[in-house]
CSV table of C-alpha atoms in Angstrom, one decimal:
chain,number,residue,atom,x,y,z
A,1,UNK,CA,0.0,0.0,0.0
A,2,UNK,CA,1.3,3.5,-0.9
A,3,UNK,CA,1.1,6.1,1.8
A,4,UNK,CA,0.4,9.8,0.9
A,5,UNK,CA,1.3,13.2,2.1
A,6,UNK,CA,1.3,16.8,1.0
A,7,UNK,CA,5.0,17.6,0.9
A,8,UNK,CA,7.9,15.2,1.1
A,9,UNK,CA,11.3,16.8,1.9
A,10,UNK,CA,14.2,14.5,0.8
A,11,UNK,CA,17.2,15.3,2.9
A,12,UNK,CA,17.6,16.4,6.6
A,13,UNK,CA,20.5,18.8,6.2
A,14,UNK,CA,20.0,22.5,7.1
A,15,UNK,CA,18.2,23.4,3.9
A,16,UNK,CA,15.7,20.5,4.2
A,17,UNK,CA,15.1,21.0,7.9
A,18,UNK,CA,14.5,24.8,7.5
A,19,UNK,CA,12.1,24.2,4.6
A,20,UNK,CA,10.2,21.6,6.6
A,21,UNK,CA,9.9,23.9,9.6
A,22,UNK,CA,8.5,26.7,7.6
A,23,UNK,CA,6.0,24.5,5.7
A,24,UNK,CA,4.8,23.0,9.0
A,25,UNK,CA,4.4,26.5,10.5
A,26,UNK,CA,2.2,27.4,7.5
A,27,UNK,CA,0.0,24.4,8.2
A,28,UNK,CA,1.2,22.0,5.6
A,29,UNK,CA,1.5,18.3,6.1
A,30,UNK,CA,5.2,17.5,5.8
A,31,UNK,CA,7.4,14.4,6.0
A,32,UNK,CA,11.2,14.4,5.9
A,33,UNK,CA,13.2,11.4,4.7
A,34,UNK,CA,16.9,11.2,5.3
A,35,UNK,CA,19.3,8.6,3.9
A,36,UNK,CA,21.7,8.5,6.8
A,37,UNK,CA,21.2,7.4,10.3
A,38,UNK,CA,20.8,11.0,11.8
A,39,UNK,CA,20.0,14.5,10.8
A,40,UNK,CA,22.5,17.1,9.7
A,41,UNK,CA,23.7,16.2,6.2
A,42,UNK,CA,27.3,17.3,6.1
A,43,UNK,CA,27.1,18.6,9.7
A,44,UNK,CA,27.7,15.6,11.9
A,45,UNK,CA,29.3,15.2,15.3
A,46,UNK,CA,30.7,12.0,16.8
A,47,UNK,CA,31.6,11.2,20.4
A,48,UNK,CA,34.9,9.3,20.7
A,49,UNK,CA,36.4,8.4,24.0
A,50,UNK,CA,34.8,11.4,25.7
A,51,UNK,CA,35.8,13.8,22.9
A,52,UNK,CA,33.4,15.6,20.5
A,53,UNK,CA,34.7,15.5,16.9
A,54,UNK,CA,32.8,17.1,14.0
A,55,UNK,CA,33.1,15.4,10.6
A,56,UNK,CA,35.4,18.1,9.1
A,57,UNK,CA,36.3,21.2,11.1
A,58,UNK,CA,33.3,23.6,11.0
A,59,UNK,CA,32.3,26.6,13.0
A,60,UNK,CA,29.1,28.6,13.5
A,61,UNK,CA,29.2,32.3,13.0
A,62,UNK,CA,26.4,34.0,14.9
A,63,UNK,CA,26.6,37.1,12.6
A,64,UNK,CA,25.2,35.2,9.6
A,65,UNK,CA,21.8,36.9,8.9
A,66,UNK,CA,20.0,33.5,8.5
A,67,UNK,CA,21.4,32.3,11.8
A,68,UNK,CA,20.2,35.4,13.6
A,69,UNK,CA,16.8,35.0,12.0
A,70,UNK,CA,16.1,31.3,12.4
A,71,UNK,CA,18.5,29.8,15.0
A,72,UNK,CA,18.4,30.0,18.8
A,73,UNK,CA,22.1,30.6,19.2
A,74,UNK,CA,21.8,31.1,23.0
A,75,UNK,CA,20.3,27.6,23.4
A,76,UNK,CA,23.4,26.2,21.5
A,77,UNK,CA,25.7,27.6,24.3
A,78,UNK,CA,28.2,28.8,21.7
A,79,UNK,CA,31.9,28.7,22.7
A,80,UNK,CA,33.8,31.4,20.8
A,81,UNK,CA,37.2,31.3,19.3
A,82,UNK,CA,39.6,34.2,19.8
A,83,UNK,CA,39.1,36.9,17.3
A,84,UNK,CA,42.3,36.7,15.3
A,85,UNK,CA,45.0,34.4,14.0
A,86,UNK,CA,48.2,32.9,15.3
A,87,UNK,CA,50.6,33.2,12.4
A,88,UNK,CA,53.7,31.1,11.7
A,89,UNK,CA,56.5,33.4,10.3
A,90,UNK,CA,59.9,32.2,9.1
A,91,UNK,CA,61.5,32.4,12.6
A,92,UNK,CA,58.7,33.1,15.0
A,93,UNK,CA,55.0,32.9,15.8
A,94,UNK,CA,53.0,36.2,15.7
A,95,UNK,CA,49.4,37.2,16.6
A,96,UNK,CA,47.0,39.1,14.4
A,97,UNK,CA,44.0,40.1,16.5
A,98,UNK,CA,40.8,42.0,16.0
A,99,UNK,CA,41.5,45.4,17.7
A,100,UNK,CA,38.0,45.9,19.1
A,101,UNK,CA,37.2,42.4,20.2
A,102,UNK,CA,40.7,41.6,21.5
A,103,UNK,CA,42.0,44.9,22.8
A,104,UNK,CA,44.5,43.1,25.1
A,105,UNK,CA,46.3,41.9,22.1
A,106,UNK,CA,46.7,45.2,20.3
A,107,UNK,CA,50.3,45.6,21.3
A,108,UNK,CA,51.2,42.0,20.2
A,109,UNK,CA,49.5,42.7,16.9
A,110,UNK,CA,51.4,45.9,16.3
A,111,UNK,CA,54.6,44.1,17.1
A,112,UNK,CA,53.9,41.1,14.9
A,113,UNK,CA,56.0,42.3,12.0
A,114,UNK,CA,53.1,41.6,9.6
A,115,UNK,CA,51.6,45.1,9.4
A,116,UNK,CA,53.7,46.8,6.8
A,117,UNK,CA,51.9,49.9,5.7
A,118,UNK,CA,51.5,49.0,2.0
A,119,UNK,CA,50.2,45.5,2.8
A,120,UNK,CA,47.7,46.9,5.3
A,121,UNK,CA,46.6,49.6,2.8
A,122,UNK,CA,46.1,46.9,0.2
A,123,UNK,CA,44.1,44.7,2.5
A,124,UNK,CA,41.8,47.6,3.5
A,125,UNK,CA,41.3,48.6,-0.2
A,126,UNK,CA,40.2,45.0,-0.9
A,127,UNK,CA,37.9,44.7,2.1
A,128,UNK,CA,36.3,48.2,1.9
A,129,UNK,CA,33.4,47.1,-0.5
A,130,UNK,CA,32.3,44.6,2.2
A,131,UNK,CA,31.3,47.6,4.4
A,132,UNK,CA,30.5,50.2,1.8
A,133,UNK,CA,26.8,49.6,1.9
A,134,UNK,CA,26.2,49.7,-1.8
A,135,UNK,CA,25.4,47.0,-4.3
A,136,UNK,CA,28.1,45.6,-6.6
A,137,UNK,CA,27.7,46.3,-10.3
A,138,UNK,CA,26.7,43.4,-12.5
A,139,UNK,CA,29.8,41.9,-14.1
A,140,UNK,CA,32.2,43.3,-11.5
A,141,UNK,CA,32.9,40.1,-9.7
A,142,UNK,CA,36.3,38.5,-10.3
A,143,UNK,CA,38.3,35.6,-8.8
A,144,UNK,CA,39.5,36.3,-5.2
A,145,UNK,CA,43.1,36.2,-6.1
A,146,UNK,CA,42.7,38.7,-8.9
A,147,UNK,CA,40.9,41.1,-6.5
A,148,UNK,CA,43.6,40.9,-3.9
A,149,UNK,CA,46.3,41.4,-6.5
A,150,UNK,CA,44.5,44.5,-7.8
A,151,UNK,CA,44.2,45.9,-4.3
A,152,UNK,CA,48.0,45.6,-3.8
A,153,UNK,CA,47.7,43.2,-0.8
A,154,UNK,CA,51.0,41.4,-0.6
A,155,UNK,CA,53.7,39.9,1.6
A,156,UNK,CA,53.3,38.0,4.8
A,157,UNK,CA,50.0,39.7,5.6
A,158,UNK,CA,48.6,38.5,2.3
A,159,UNK,CA,49.8,35.0,2.8
A,160,UNK,CA,48.1,34.9,6.3
A,161,UNK,CA,44.9,36.1,4.7
A,162,UNK,CA,45.2,33.6,1.9
A,163,UNK,CA,45.6,30.7,4.4
A,164,UNK,CA,42.8,31.8,6.5
A,165,UNK,CA,40.4,32.1,3.5
A,166,UNK,CA,41.7,28.8,2.2
A,167,UNK,CA,40.4,27.1,5.3
A,168,UNK,CA,37.1,28.8,5.0
A,169,UNK,CA,36.6,28.4,1.2
A,170,UNK,CA,38.4,25.0,1.0
A,171,UNK,CA,40.5,26.2,-2.0
A,172,UNK,CA,43.9,27.9,-2.1
A,173,UNK,CA,44.0,28.9,-5.8
A,174,UNK,CA,42.0,32.1,-5.1
A,175,UNK,CA,39.4,30.9,-7.7
A,176,UNK,CA,36.3,31.7,-5.5
A,177,UNK,CA,34.0,34.6,-6.2
A,178,UNK,CA,35.4,37.8,-4.7
A,179,UNK,CA,31.9,39.0,-4.0
A,180,UNK,CA,31.2,35.9,-1.9
A,181,UNK,CA,34.6,36.2,-0.1
A,182,UNK,CA,33.6,39.8,0.8
A,183,UNK,CA,30.3,38.6,2.2
A,184,UNK,CA,32.3,36.3,4.5
A,185,UNK,CA,34.7,39.1,5.5
A,186,UNK,CA,31.7,41.2,6.7
A,187,UNK,CA,30.4,38.3,8.7
A,188,UNK,CA,33.8,37.5,10.3
A,189,UNK,CA,34.3,41.2,11.1
A,190,UNK,CA,30.9,41.5,12.9
A,191,UNK,CA,30.7,38.1,14.6
A,192,UNK,CA,33.1,35.7,16.3
A,193,UNK,CA,32.7,32.1,15.2
A,194,UNK,CA,32.3,29.3,17.8
A,195,UNK,CA,31.3,25.8,18.5
A,196,UNK,CA,28.1,24.7,20.2
A,197,UNK,CA,28.5,23.0,23.6
A,198,UNK,CA,27.2,19.7,22.2
A,199,UNK,CA,29.0,19.9,18.9
A,200,UNK,CA,28.1,21.3,15.5
A,201,UNK,CA,25.4,18.7,15.0
A,202,UNK,CA,23.5,20.5,17.8
A,203,UNK,CA,22.5,23.1,15.1
A,204,UNK,CA,20.5,20.7,12.8
A,205,UNK,CA,19.2,18.8,15.8
A,206,UNK,CA,17.7,22.1,17.1
A,207,UNK,CA,15.9,22.6,13.8
A,208,UNK,CA,14.7,19.0,13.7
A,209,UNK,CA,13.4,19.1,17.3
A,210,UNK,CA,10.9,21.8,16.3
A,211,UNK,CA,9.2,19.5,13.7
A,212,UNK,CA,5.9,18.0,14.7
A,213,UNK,CA,6.6,14.8,12.6
A,214,UNK,CA,10.0,13.2,13.4
A,215,UNK,CA,12.5,12.8,10.6
A,216,UNK,CA,12.5,9.3,9.1
A,217,UNK,CA,16.2,8.3,9.0
A,218,UNK,CA,18.0,5.5,7.1
A,219,UNK,CA,15.6,6.0,4.2
A,220,UNK,CA,17.4,6.4,0.9
A,221,UNK,CA,15.2,7.6,-1.9
A,222,UNK,CA,15.7,5.5,-5.1
A,223,UNK,CA,13.5,7.4,-7.5
A,224,UNK,CA,11.1,10.3,-7.8
A,225,UNK,CA,8.6,10.0,-10.7
A,226,UNK,CA,5.8,12.2,-11.8
A,227,UNK,CA,2.4,10.4,-11.5
A,228,UNK,CA,-0.5,12.5,-12.6
A,229,UNK,CA,-0.7,15.6,-10.5
A,230,UNK,CA,1.6,14.2,-7.8
A,231,UNK,CA,4.9,12.3,-7.4
A,232,UNK,CA,5.6,8.7,-6.6
A,233,UNK,CA,8.7,8.4,-4.4
A,234,UNK,CA,10.3,5.1,-3.8
A,235,UNK,CA,12.8,3.9,-1.2
A,236,UNK,CA,14.1,0.4,-0.5
A,237,UNK,CA,11.1,-0.5,1.7
A,238,UNK,CA,8.7,2.4,1.1
A,239,UNK,CA,6.5,4.1,-1.4
A,240,UNK,CA,5.0,7.5,-0.9
A,241,UNK,CA,2.7,9.7,-3.0
A,242,UNK,CA,3.4,13.4,-2.5
A,243,UNK,CA,1.7,16.4,-4.0
A,244,UNK,CA,5.0,18.3,-3.7
A,245,UNK,CA,8.7,17.1,-3.3
A,246,UNK,CA,11.5,19.2,-2.0
A,247,UNK,CA,14.8,17.7,-3.0
A,248,UNK,CA,17.3,18.8,-0.3
A,249,UNK,CA,19.8,16.1,-0.8
A,250,UNK,CA,23.5,16.7,-1.4
A,251,UNK,CA,24.4,17.9,-4.9
A,252,UNK,CA,25.5,14.4,-6.1
A,253,UNK,CA,22.2,12.7,-5.0
A,254,UNK,CA,20.1,15.7,-6.2
A,255,UNK,CA,21.6,15.2,-9.7
A,256,UNK,CA,21.0,11.4,-9.4
A,257,UNK,CA,17.3,11.9,-8.6
A,258,UNK,CA,16.4,14.9,-10.7
A,259,UNK,CA,19.0,14.9,-13.5
A,260,UNK,CA,21.3,17.7,-14.4
A,261,UNK,CA,25.0,18.2,-13.8
A,262,UNK,CA,26.8,17.6,-10.5
A,263,UNK,CA,28.5,20.7,-9.4
A,264,UNK,CA,32.2,20.5,-8.7
A,265,UNK,CA,32.9,20.0,-5.1
A,266,UNK,CA,35.8,20.8,-2.7
A,267,UNK,CA,37.2,18.4,-0.1
A,268,UNK,CA,38.9,18.6,3.3
A,269,UNK,CA,40.9,16.2,5.4
A,270,UNK,CA,40.6,16.8,9.2
A,271,UNK,CA,42.6,15.1,11.9
A,272,UNK,CA,41.6,15.2,15.5
A,273,UNK,CA,44.3,14.6,18.1
A,274,UNK,CA,44.2,14.2,21.9
A,275,UNK,CA,47.0,15.3,24.1
A,276,UNK,CA,47.7,15.6,27.8
A,277,UNK,CA,49.3,19.0,27.3
A,278,UNK,CA,48.0,21.7,25.0
A,279,UNK,CA,50.6,22.7,22.3
A,280,UNK,CA,49.5,26.3,22.6
A,281,UNK,CA,47.5,28.4,25.1
A,282,UNK,CA,45.9,30.4,22.3
A,283,UNK,CA,42.3,30.0,21.4
A,284,UNK,CA,42.8,31.1,17.8
A,285,UNK,CA,43.4,29.4,14.4
A,286,UNK,CA,47.0,28.8,13.6
A,287,UNK,CA,48.0,29.5,9.9
A,288,UNK,CA,51.3,29.4,8.0
A,289,UNK,CA,52.3,32.6,6.3
A,290,UNK,CA,55.7,31.6,5.1
A,291,UNK,CA,56.5,31.9,1.4
A,292,UNK,CA,57.1,28.1,1.4
A,293,UNK,CA,54.7,26.5,4.0
A,294,UNK,CA,56.1,23.6,6.0
A,295,UNK,CA,53.3,21.2,5.0
A,296,UNK,CA,49.8,20.7,3.8
A,297,UNK,CA,47.8,22.3,6.6
A,298,UNK,CA,45.6,25.3,5.9
A,299,UNK,CA,44.9,25.7,9.6
A,300,UNK,CA,45.1,24.1,13.0
A,301,UNK,CA,43.7,24.9,16.4
A,302,UNK,CA,43.6,23.7,20.0
A,303,UNK,CA,39.8,23.2,20.0
A,304,UNK,CA,39.6,22.6,23.8
A,305,UNK,CA,41.1,26.1,24.4
A,306,UNK,CA,38.0,27.7,22.8
A,307,UNK,CA,35.5,24.9,23.4
A,308,UNK,CA,36.2,23.1,26.6
A,309,UNK,CA,33.1,20.8,26.2
A,310,UNK,CA,34.9,19.1,23.2
A,311,UNK,CA,37.4,17.3,25.5
A,312,UNK,CA,37.2,15.4,28.8
A,313,UNK,CA,38.7,17.0,31.9
A,314,UNK,CA,42.4,17.0,31.9
A,315,UNK,CA,42.7,16.4,28.2
A,316,UNK,CA,43.1,18.6,25.1
A,317,UNK,CA,41.7,18.3,21.6
A,318,UNK,CA,43.6,19.6,18.5
A,319,UNK,CA,42.3,19.8,15.0
A,320,UNK,CA,44.3,20.1,11.8
A,321,UNK,CA,42.8,20.7,8.3
A,322,UNK,CA,44.3,20.1,4.8
A,323,UNK,CA,42.7,20.4,1.4
A,324,UNK,CA,41.7,17.5,-0.8
A,325,UNK,CA,41.1,17.5,-4.5
A,326,UNK,CA,42.2,16.5,-8.0
A,327,UNK,CA,45.9,16.8,-8.7
A,328,UNK,CA,46.6,17.2,-5.0
A,329,UNK,CA,48.3,14.3,-3.2
A,330,UNK,CA,46.5,13.2,0.0
A,331,UNK,CA,48.5,14.2,3.0
A,332,UNK,CA,49.8,11.3,5.2
A,333,UNK,CA,49.4,11.3,8.9
A,334,UNK,CA,53.1,11.9,9.3
A,335,UNK,CA,52.8,14.9,6.9
A,336,UNK,CA,50.1,16.3,9.1
A,337,UNK,CA,52.0,15.8,12.4
A,338,UNK,CA,55.2,17.4,11.0
A,339,UNK,CA,53.4,20.5,9.9
A,340,UNK,CA,51.3,20.7,13.1
A,341,UNK,CA,54.5,20.6,15.1
A,342,UNK,CA,55.9,23.4,13.1
A,343,UNK,CA,52.7,25.5,13.3
A,344,UNK,CA,52.5,25.2,17.1
A,345,UNK,CA,56.3,25.1,17.6
A,346,UNK,CA,55.7,22.1,19.9
A,347,UNK,CA,56.2,18.3,19.7
A,348,UNK,CA,53.4,16.1,18.6
A,349,UNK,CA,55.0,12.9,19.9
A,350,UNK,CA,52.5,12.5,22.7
A,351,UNK,CA,49.4,13.1,20.5
A,352,UNK,CA,46.9,10.3,20.1
A,353,UNK,CA,44.8,10.2,16.9
A,354,UNK,CA,41.1,10.4,17.9
A,355,UNK,CA,39.6,10.5,14.4
A,356,UNK,CA,40.5,11.2,10.8
A,357,UNK,CA,37.8,12.5,8.5
A,358,UNK,CA,38.1,12.6,4.7
A,359,UNK,CA,35.2,14.8,3.4
A,360,UNK,CA,35.6,14.7,-0.4
A,361,UNK,CA,32.4,16.6,-1.0
A,362,UNK,CA,32.5,19.3,1.7
A,363,UNK,CA,31.5,22.4,-0.3
A,364,UNK,CA,30.4,23.2,-3.8
A,365,UNK,CA,32.7,25.5,-5.8
A,366,UNK,CA,31.6,29.2,-5.8
A,367,UNK,CA,33.3,30.8,-8.8
A,368,UNK,CA,32.6,34.2,-10.1
A,369,UNK,CA,30.1,35.6,-11.0
A,370,UNK,CA,28.3,34.9,-7.7
A,371,UNK,CA,25.1,33.2,-8.5
A,372,UNK,CA,23.1,33.1,-5.3
A,373,UNK,CA,19.4,32.6,-5.6
A,374,UNK,CA,19.6,30.1,-8.5
A,375,UNK,CA,16.4,28.7,-10.0
A,376,UNK,CA,14.9,26.0,-7.7
A,377,UNK,CA,12.3,24.4,-9.8
A,378,UNK,CA,12.6,21.1,-11.7
A,379,UNK,CA,9.4,19.5,-12.8
A,380,UNK,CA,6.2,21.3,-11.7
A,381,UNK,CA,5.8,20.6,-8.0
A,382,UNK,CA,9.5,19.6,-7.5
A,383,UNK,CA,11.7,22.1,-5.8
A,384,UNK,CA,15.5,21.6,-5.4
A,385,UNK,CA,17.4,23.4,-2.6
A,386,UNK,CA,20.7,23.3,-0.8
A,387,UNK,CA,23.8,25.5,-0.5
A,388,UNK,CA,24.7,24.6,-4.1
A,389,UNK,CA,21.6,26.7,-5.1
A,390,UNK,CA,22.5,29.7,-2.9
A,391,UNK,CA,26.0,30.3,-1.3
A,392,UNK,CA,28.4,27.6,-0.1
A,393,UNK,CA,27.8,28.3,3.6
A,394,UNK,CA,25.5,27.6,6.6
A,395,UNK,CA,23.8,30.9,5.8
A,396,UNK,CA,23.3,29.8,2.2
A,397,UNK,CA,21.8,26.4,3.2
A,398,UNK,CA,19.3,28.1,5.5
A,399,UNK,CA,18.3,30.7,3.0
A,400,UNK,CA,17.9,28.0,0.3
A,401,UNK,CA,15.5,26.1,2.6
A,402,UNK,CA,13.5,29.2,3.2
A,403,UNK,CA,13.2,29.9,-0.5
A,404,UNK,CA,12.1,26.4,-1.1
A,405,UNK,CA,9.3,26.7,1.4
A,406,UNK,CA,8.2,30.0,-0.2
A,407,UNK,CA,8.2,28.3,-3.6
A,408,UNK,CA,5.9,25.5,-2.3
A,409,UNK,CA,3.6,28.0,-0.6
A,410,UNK,CA,3.4,30.1,-3.8
A,411,UNK,CA,4.7,33.3,-2.1
A,412,UNK,CA,7.2,35.7,-3.6
A,413,UNK,CA,10.8,35.6,-2.2
């Protein structure tokens, strides 16, 4: 026997959950099917030997407009990182800190040796449009690297910025849309990222907990076929007739079910290490600003300095992240340890590996020109959403879910 519902949402990541919430709030009958064993999509947290480890290093920035609008950040008990970077120079470690949020580190920042007047002026020229309050002209978007070059941002400061952005964008070629990068600059300047007390998966779980009908997990959709004025959706052990379908699966499975091209994706390798002694007392990201970095890492951090809930009492948790992708050799565990020792200027001999996560499809590419708000429709009654249809971010996923709900409800964006 085939069950029926008004709207079926396929995928319980941020986009699908936000869409389902809004549809239920509008009085629609909604079911959510998720292929994996829990909600969250690419945002998952595991507990290993008392440590919390997210699958791929991720942070939540409370300054995202969609987060401010739809997420109860206070309930997540966000634990903030320091507002700045610890930078590996050729012969020393330096600090670059936000002058307003970290006033106690102003002197260290001024003495860092990174703030050469020309480099600072170039960085400010590049970042100025993020705060100018005017719309960018159509056709003005260029790759990030080109925009930074045009602005005259160079030297160690440029390399520190490049490494920081590489860890956020998951690419180090500077090929991302500059307009998108500037959106992120504004968010990082106005909010300090952090980690929820119970791990990053606490975010999608918060969204899922507001649903009146629980998410059905471990249900992988095999096909979605039009059938008269509705859709027949089949899984391994289920059939459902739905008047509307919201396809909020990852880009690969969205293409499998609805056709179309699979967007190019970027990958990241994250190692989580446990140690009895923290290799640094700093609660900031560590990046390598040398002309010839000492290894594959785009960043590293002592997570337990910023988020004590991620480690049991008396222990420390360290994360390291490196990029994965075509033409790039996968770093070995030894490569990672050597570079981490260099970044922290500390031995890694006593570190125990807690988890190693290879996330090959972590983020969709976001080349110029920036194409947020892409068309969401497939067949009539079928709506596709996800960060690959908006911007490659938590904000983009939430906004895409909101837009999908409006499309089902027939309301303008």
